[in-house]
PDB file of C-alpha atoms in Angstrom:
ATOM      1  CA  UNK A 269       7.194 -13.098   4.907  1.00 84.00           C
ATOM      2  CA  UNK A 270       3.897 -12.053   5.879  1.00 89.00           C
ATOM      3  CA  UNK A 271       2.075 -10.923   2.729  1.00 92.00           C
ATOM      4  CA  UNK A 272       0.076  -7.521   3.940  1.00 94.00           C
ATOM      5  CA  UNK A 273      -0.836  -5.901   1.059  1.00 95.00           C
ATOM      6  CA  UNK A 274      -4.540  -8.144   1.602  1.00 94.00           C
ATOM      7  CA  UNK A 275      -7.900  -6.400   0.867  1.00 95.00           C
ATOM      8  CA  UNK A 276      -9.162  -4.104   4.039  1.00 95.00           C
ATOM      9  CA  UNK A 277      -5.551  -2.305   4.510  1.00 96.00           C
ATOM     10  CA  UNK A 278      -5.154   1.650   4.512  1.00 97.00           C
ATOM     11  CA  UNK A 279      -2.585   3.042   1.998  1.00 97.00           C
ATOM     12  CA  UNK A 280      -1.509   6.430   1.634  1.00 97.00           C
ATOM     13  CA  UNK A 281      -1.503   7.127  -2.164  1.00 97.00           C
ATOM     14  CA  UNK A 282       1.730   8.362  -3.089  1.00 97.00           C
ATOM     15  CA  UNK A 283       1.430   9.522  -6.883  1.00 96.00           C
ATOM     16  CA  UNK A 284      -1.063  11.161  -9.376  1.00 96.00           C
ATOM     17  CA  UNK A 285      -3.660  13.408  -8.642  1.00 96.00           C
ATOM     18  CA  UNK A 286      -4.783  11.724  -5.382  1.00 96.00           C
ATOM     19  CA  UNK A 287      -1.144  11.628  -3.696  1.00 96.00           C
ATOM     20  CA  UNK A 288      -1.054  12.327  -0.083  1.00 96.00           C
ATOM     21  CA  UNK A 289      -4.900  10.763  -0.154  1.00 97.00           C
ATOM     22  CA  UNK A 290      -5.376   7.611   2.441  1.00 97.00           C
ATOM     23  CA  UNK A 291      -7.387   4.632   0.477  1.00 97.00           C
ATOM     24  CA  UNK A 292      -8.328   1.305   1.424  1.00 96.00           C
ATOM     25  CA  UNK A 293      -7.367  -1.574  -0.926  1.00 96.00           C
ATOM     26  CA  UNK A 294     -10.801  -3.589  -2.191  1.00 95.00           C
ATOM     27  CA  UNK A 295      -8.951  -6.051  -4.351  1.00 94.00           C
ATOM     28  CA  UNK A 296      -5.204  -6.784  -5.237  1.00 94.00           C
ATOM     29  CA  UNK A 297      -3.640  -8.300  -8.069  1.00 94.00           C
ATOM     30  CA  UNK A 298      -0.293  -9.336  -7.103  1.00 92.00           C
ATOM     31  CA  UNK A 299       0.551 -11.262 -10.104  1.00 90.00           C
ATOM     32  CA  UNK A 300      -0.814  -8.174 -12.567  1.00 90.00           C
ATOM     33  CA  UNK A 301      -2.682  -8.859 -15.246  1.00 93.00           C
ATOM     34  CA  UNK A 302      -2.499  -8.720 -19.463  1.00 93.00           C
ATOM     35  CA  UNK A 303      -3.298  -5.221 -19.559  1.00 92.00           C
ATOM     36  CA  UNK A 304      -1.407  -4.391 -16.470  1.00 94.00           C
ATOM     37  CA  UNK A 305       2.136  -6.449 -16.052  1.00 95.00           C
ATOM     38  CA  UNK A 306       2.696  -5.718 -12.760  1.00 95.00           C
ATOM     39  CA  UNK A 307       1.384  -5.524  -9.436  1.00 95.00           C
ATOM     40  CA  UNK A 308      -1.355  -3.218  -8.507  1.00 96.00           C
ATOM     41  CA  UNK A 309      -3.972  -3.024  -6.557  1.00 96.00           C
ATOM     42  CA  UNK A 310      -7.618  -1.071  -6.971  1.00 96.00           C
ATOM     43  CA  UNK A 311      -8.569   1.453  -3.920  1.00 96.00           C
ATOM     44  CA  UNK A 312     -11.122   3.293  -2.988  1.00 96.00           C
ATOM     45  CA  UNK A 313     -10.357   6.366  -1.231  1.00 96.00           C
ATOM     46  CA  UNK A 314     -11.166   9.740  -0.053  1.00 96.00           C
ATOM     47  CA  UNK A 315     -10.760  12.378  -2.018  1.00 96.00           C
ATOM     48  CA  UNK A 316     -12.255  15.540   0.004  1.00 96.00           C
ATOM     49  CA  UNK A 317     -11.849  14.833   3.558  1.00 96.00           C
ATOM     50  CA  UNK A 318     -14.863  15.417   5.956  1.00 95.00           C
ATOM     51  CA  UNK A 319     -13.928  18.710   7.761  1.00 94.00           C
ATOM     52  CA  UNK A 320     -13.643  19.206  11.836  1.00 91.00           C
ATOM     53  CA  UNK A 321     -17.184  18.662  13.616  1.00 90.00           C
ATOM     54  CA  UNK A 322     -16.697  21.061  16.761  1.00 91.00           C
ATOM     55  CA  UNK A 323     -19.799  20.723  19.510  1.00 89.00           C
ATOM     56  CA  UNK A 324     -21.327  24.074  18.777  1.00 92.00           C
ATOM     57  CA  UNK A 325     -22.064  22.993  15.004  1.00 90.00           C
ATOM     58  CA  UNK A 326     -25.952  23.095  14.224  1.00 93.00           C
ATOM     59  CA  UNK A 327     -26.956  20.044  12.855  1.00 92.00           C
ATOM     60  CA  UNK A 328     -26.938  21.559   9.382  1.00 93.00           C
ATOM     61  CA  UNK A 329     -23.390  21.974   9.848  1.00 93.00           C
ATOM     62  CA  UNK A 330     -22.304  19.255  11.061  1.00 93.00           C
ATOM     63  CA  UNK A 331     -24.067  17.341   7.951  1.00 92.00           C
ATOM     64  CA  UNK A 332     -22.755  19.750   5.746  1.00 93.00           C
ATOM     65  CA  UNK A 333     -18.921  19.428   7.491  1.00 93.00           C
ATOM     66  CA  UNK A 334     -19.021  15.634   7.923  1.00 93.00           C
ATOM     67  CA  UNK A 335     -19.360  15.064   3.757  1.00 94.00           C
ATOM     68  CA  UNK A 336     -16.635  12.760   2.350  1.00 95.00           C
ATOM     69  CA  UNK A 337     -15.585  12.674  -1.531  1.00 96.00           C
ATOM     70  CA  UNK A 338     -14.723   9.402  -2.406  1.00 96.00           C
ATOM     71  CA  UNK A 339     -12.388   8.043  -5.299  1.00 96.00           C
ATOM     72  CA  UNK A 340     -11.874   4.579  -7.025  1.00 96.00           C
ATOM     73  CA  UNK A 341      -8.657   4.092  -8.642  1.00 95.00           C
ATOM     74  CA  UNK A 342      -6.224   1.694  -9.971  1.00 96.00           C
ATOM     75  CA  UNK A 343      -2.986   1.775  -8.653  1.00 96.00           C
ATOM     76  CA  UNK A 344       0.392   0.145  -9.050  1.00 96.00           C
ATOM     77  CA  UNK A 345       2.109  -0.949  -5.705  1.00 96.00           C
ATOM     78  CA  UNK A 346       5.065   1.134  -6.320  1.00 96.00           C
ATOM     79  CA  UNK A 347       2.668   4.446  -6.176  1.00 97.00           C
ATOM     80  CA  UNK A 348       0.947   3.613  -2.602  1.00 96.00           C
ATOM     81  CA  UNK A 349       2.540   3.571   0.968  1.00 97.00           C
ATOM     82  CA  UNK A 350       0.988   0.769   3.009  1.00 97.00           C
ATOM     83  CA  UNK A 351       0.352   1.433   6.681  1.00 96.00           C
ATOM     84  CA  UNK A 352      -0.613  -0.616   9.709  1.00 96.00           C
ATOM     85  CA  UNK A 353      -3.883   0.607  10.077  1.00 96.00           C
ATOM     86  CA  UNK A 354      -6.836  -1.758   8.021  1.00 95.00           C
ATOM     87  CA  UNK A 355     -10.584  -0.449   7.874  1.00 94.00           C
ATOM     88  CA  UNK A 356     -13.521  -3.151   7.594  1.00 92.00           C
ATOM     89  CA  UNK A 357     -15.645  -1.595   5.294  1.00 91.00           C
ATOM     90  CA  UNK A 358     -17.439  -3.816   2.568  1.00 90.00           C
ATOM     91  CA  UNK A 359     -16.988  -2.740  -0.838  1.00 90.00           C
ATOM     92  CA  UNK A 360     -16.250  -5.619  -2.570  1.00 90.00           C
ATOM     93  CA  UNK A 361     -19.721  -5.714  -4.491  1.00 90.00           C
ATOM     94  CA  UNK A 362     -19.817  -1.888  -4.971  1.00 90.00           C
ATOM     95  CA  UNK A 363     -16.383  -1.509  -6.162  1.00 90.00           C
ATOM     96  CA  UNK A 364     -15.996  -3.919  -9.358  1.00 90.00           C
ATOM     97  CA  UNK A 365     -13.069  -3.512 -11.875  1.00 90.00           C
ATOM     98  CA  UNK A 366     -16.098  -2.934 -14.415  1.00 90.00           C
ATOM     99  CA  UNK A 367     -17.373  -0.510 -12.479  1.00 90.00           C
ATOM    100  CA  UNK A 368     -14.510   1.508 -13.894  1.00 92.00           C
ATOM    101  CA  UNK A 369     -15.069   0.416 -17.120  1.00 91.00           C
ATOM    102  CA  UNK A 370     -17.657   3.160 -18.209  1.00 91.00           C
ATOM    103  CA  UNK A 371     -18.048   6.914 -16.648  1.00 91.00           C
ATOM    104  CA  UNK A 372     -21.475   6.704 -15.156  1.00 92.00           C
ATOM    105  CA  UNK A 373     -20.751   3.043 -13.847  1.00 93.00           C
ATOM    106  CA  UNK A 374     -17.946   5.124 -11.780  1.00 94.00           C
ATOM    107  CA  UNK A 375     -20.356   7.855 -10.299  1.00 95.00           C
ATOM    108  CA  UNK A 376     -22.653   5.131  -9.218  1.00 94.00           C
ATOM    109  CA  UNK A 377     -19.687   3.223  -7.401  1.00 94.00           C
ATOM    110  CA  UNK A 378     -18.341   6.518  -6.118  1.00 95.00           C
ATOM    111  CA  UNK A 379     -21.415   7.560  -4.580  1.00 95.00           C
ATOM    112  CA  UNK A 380     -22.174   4.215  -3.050  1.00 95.00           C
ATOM    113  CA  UNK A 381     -18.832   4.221  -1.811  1.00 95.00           C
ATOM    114  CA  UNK A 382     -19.170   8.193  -0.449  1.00 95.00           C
ATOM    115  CA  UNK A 383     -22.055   6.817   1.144  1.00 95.00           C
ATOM    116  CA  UNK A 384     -21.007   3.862   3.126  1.00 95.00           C
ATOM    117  CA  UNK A 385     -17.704   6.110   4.270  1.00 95.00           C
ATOM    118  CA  UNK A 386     -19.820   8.585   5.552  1.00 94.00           C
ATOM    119  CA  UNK A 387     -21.229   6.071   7.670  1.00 93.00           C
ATOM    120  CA  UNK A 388     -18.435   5.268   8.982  1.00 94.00           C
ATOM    121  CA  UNK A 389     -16.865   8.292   9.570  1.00 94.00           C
ATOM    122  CA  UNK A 390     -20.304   9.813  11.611  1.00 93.00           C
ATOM    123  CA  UNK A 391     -19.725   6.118  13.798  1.00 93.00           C
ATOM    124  CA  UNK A 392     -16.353   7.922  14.757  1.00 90.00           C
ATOM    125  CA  UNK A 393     -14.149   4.675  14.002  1.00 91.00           C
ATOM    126  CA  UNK A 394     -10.633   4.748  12.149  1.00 92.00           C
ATOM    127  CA  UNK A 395      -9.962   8.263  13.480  1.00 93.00           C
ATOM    128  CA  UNK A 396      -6.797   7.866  11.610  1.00 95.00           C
ATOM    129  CA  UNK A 397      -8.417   6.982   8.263  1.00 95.00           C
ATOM    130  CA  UNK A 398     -10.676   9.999   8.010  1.00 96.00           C
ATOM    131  CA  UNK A 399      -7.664  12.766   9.494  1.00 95.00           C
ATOM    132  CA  UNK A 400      -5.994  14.436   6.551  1.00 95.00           C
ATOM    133  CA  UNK A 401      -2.391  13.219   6.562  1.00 95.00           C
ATOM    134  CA  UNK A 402      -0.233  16.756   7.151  1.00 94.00           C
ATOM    135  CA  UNK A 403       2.752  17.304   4.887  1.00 92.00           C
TER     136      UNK A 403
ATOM    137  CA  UNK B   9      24.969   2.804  28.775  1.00 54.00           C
ATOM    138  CA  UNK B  10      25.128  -0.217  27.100  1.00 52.00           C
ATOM    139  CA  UNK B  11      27.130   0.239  23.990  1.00 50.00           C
ATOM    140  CA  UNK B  12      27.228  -3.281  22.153  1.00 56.00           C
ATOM    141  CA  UNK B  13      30.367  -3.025  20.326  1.00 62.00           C
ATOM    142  CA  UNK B  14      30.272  -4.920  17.250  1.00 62.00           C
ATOM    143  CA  UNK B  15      33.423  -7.047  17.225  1.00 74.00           C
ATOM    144  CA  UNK B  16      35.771  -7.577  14.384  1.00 80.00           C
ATOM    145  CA  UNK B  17      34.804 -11.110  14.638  1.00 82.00           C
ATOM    146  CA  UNK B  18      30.926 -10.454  14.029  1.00 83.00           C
ATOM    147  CA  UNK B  19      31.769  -8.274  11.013  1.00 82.00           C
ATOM    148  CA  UNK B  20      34.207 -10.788   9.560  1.00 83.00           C
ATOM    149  CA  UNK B  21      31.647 -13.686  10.063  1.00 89.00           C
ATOM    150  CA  UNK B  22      28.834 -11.770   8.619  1.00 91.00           C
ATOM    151  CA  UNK B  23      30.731 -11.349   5.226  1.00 93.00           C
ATOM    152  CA  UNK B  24      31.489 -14.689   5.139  1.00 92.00           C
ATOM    153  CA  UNK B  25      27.549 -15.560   5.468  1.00 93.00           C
ATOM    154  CA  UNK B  26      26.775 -13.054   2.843  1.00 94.00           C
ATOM    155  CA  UNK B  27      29.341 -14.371   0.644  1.00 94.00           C
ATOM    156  CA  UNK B  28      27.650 -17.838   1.209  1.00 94.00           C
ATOM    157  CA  UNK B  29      24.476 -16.534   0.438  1.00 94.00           C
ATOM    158  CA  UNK B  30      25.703 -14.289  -2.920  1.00 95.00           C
ATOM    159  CA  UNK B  31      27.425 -18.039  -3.690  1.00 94.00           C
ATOM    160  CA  UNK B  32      24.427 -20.828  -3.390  1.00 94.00           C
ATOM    161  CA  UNK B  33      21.243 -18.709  -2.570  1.00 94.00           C
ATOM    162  CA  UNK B  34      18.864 -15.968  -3.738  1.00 95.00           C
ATOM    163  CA  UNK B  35      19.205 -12.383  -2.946  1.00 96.00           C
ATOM    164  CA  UNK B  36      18.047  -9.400  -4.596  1.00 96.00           C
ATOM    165  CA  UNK B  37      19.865  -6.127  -4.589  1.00 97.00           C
ATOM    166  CA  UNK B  38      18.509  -2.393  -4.751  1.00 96.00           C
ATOM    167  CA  UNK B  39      15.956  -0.232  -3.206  1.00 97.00           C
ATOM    168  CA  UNK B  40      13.329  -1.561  -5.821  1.00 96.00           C
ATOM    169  CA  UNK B  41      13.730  -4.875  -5.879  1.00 96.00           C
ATOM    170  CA  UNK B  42      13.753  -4.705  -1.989  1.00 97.00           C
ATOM    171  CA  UNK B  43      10.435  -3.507  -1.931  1.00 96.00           C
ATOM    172  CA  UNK B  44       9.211  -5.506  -4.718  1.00 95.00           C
ATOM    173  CA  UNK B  45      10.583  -8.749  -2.151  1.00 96.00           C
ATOM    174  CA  UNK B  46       9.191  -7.158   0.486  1.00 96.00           C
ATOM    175  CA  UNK B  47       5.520  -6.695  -0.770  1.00 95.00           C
ATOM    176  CA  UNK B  48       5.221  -9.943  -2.610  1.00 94.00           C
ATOM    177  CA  UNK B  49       6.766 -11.401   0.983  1.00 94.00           C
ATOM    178  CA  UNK B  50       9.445 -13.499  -0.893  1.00 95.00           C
ATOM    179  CA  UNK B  51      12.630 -11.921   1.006  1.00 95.00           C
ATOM    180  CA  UNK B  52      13.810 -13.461   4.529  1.00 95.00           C
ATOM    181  CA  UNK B  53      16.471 -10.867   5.550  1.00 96.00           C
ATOM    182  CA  UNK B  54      16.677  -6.701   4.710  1.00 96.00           C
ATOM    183  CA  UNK B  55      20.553  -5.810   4.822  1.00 96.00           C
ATOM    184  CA  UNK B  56      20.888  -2.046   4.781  1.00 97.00           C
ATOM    185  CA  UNK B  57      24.144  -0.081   4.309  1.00 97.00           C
ATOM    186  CA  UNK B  58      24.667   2.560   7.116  1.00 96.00           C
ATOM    187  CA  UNK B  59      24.766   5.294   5.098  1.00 96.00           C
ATOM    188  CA  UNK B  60      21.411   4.645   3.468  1.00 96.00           C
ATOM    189  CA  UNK B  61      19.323   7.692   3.535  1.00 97.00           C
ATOM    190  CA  UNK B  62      16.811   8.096   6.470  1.00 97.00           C
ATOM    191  CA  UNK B  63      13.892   8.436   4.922  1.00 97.00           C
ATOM    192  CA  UNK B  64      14.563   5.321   2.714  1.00 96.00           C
ATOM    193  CA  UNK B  65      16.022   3.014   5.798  1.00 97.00           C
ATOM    194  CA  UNK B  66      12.422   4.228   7.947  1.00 97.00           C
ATOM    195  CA  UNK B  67      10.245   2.862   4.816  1.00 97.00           C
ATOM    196  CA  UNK B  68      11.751  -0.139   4.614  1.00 97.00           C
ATOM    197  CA  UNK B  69      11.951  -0.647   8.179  1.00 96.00           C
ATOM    198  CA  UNK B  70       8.431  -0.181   7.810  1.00 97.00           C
ATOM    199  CA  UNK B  71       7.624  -2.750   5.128  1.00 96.00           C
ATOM    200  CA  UNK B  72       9.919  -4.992   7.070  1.00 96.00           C
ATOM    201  CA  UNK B  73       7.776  -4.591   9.826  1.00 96.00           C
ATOM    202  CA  UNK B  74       4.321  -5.055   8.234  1.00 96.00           C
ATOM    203  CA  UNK B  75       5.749  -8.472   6.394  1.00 95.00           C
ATOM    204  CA  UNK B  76       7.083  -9.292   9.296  1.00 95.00           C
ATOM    205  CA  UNK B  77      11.061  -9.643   8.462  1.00 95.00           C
ATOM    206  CA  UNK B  78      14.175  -9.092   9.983  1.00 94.00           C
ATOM    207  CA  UNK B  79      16.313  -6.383   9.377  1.00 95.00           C
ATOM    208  CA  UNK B  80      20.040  -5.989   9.780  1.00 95.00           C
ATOM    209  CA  UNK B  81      22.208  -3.194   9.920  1.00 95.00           C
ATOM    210  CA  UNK B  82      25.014  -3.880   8.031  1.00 95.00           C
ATOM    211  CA  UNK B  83      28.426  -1.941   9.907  1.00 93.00           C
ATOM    212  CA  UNK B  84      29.935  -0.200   6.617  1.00 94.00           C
ATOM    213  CA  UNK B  85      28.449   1.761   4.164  1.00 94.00           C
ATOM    214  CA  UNK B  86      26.896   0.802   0.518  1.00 96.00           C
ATOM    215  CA  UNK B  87      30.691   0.939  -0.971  1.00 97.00           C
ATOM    216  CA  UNK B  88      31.524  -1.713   1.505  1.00 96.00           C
ATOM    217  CA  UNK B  89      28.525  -3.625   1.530  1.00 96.00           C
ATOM    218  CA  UNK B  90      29.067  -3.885  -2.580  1.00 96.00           C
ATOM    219  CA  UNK B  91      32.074  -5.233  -1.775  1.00 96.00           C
ATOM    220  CA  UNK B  92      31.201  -7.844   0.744  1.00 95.00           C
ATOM    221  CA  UNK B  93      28.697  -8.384  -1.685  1.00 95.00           C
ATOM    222  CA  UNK B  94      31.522  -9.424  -4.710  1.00 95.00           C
ATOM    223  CA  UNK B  95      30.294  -6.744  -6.726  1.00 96.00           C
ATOM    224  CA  UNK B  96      31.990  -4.138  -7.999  1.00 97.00           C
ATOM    225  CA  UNK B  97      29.027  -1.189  -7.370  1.00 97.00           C
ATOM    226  CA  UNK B  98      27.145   0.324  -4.506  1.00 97.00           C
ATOM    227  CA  UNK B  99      24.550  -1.872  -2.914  1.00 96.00           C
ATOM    228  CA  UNK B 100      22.398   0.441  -0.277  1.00 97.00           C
ATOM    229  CA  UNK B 101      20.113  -2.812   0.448  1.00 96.00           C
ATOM    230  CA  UNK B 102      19.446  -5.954  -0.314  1.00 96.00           C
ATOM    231  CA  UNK B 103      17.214  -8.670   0.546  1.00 96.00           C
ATOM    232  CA  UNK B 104      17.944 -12.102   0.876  1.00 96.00           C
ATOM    233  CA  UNK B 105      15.224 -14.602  -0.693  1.00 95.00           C
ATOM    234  CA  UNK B 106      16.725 -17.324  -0.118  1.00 94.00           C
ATOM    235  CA  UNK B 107      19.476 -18.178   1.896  1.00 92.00           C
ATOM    236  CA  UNK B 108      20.962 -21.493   0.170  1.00 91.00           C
ATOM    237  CA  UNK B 109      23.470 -23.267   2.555  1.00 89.00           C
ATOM    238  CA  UNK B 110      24.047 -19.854   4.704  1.00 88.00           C
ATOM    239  CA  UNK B 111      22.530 -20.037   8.363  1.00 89.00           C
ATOM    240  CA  UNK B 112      22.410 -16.343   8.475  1.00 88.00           C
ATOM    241  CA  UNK B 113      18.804 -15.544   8.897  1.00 88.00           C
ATOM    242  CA  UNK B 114      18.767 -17.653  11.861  1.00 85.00           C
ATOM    243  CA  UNK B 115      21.969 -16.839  12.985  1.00 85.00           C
ATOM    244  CA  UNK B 116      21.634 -12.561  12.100  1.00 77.00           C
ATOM    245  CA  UNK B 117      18.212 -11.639  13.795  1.00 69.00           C
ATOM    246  CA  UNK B 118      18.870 -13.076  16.978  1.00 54.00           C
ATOM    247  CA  UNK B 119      22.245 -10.748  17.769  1.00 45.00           C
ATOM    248  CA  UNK B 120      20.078  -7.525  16.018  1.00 46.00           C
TER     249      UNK B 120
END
């Protein structure tokens, strides 16, 4: 009765190329739209995870192991796995549906998103979010 | 150990709900339309059969537990649930949207 699938929630992304990838949701359309009839929901999530920092890393390495791909995608509801788990990161003016209109408009969103999940990941909050999930 | 043996009497009096429910109120059956309840958070009660696969009873315990909605383990399998159902197929799970003149989301939770 409680809705949950709300902007800020982590989903595990359960079809296509990205399956087994955890995403956030930046804006849901519960009703679907013309194009889309049914419920779905556009992510952002990580498509390379950032490899294991261990203390004797350089700083090089660290930078180099603590790099994050990022992906933006449409999804339908019935291809993601919601979780209990939300991250609070703002990407609601980077990640537009017209940003996915045009290729380059994508790189530009992916890389501002890459960036800002970096961030997040070197603060070393939502553990969870940035652990590959093993299956 | 505490085994809570479920009585004839439960049993019989939770078919009778469901058959109230199946009569005046909305219920959806099926794995799909479960979730589909379940996300949109229309559904009040999750029945599930016992012989529902694991993996399929965890996620919906799961959703259930995100939106916040009671589940019940109904004591027969999907053949019998069907039937308690008045249908003449399987029913694995369904989800009750809107109970109609049954009490049995207030009644079902609390004994769970």
């Amino acid at each position: 009765m409680v809705k949950f699938l709300k902007p800020n929630k982590a989903v595990i992304v359960l079809q296509g190329r990205f399956a087994g990838r955890k995403a956030v949701i930046i804006r849901s359309f519960d009703e679907g739209t013309r194009d889309r009839p049914y419920g779905h929901c556009l992510v952002a999530g990580i498509s390379k995870y950032p490899k294991k920092v261990i203390r004797k890393d350089s700083a090089k390495k660290t930078a180099k192991k603590s790099r994050v791909k990022a992906f933006l995608k449409v999804v339908n509801y019935n291809h993601i796995m919601p979780t209990r788990y939300t991250l609070d990161v703002d990407l609601k003016d980077v990640v537009t549906l017209d940003a996915l209109q045009s290729g380059d408009k994508k790189v530009v969103a992916c890389k501002e998103t890459k960036a800002r999940l970096e961030e997040r990941f070197k603060t070393g909050k939502n553990r969870w979010f940035f652990t590959k999930l093993r299956f | 150990m505490v085994v809570s043996k479920k009585t004839k009497k439960t049993q019989e009096s939770i078919n009778n709900r469901l058959a109230l429910v199946m009569k005046s109120g909305k219920y959806t059956l099926g794995y799909k339309t479960v979730l589909r309840s379940l996300r949109g958070s229309k559904s009040k009660l999750i029945i599930i059969s016992n012989n529902c696969p694991p993996l399929r009873k965890s996620e919906i315990e799961y959703y259930a537990m995100l939106s916040k909605v009671g589940v019940h383990h109904f004591n027969g399998n999907n053949v019998d649930l069907g039937t308690a159902c008045g249908k003449y197929f399987r029913v694995c799970c369904l989800s009750i949207i809107d109970p109609g003149d049954s009490d049995i989301i207030k009644s079902i939770p609390g004994d769970q």
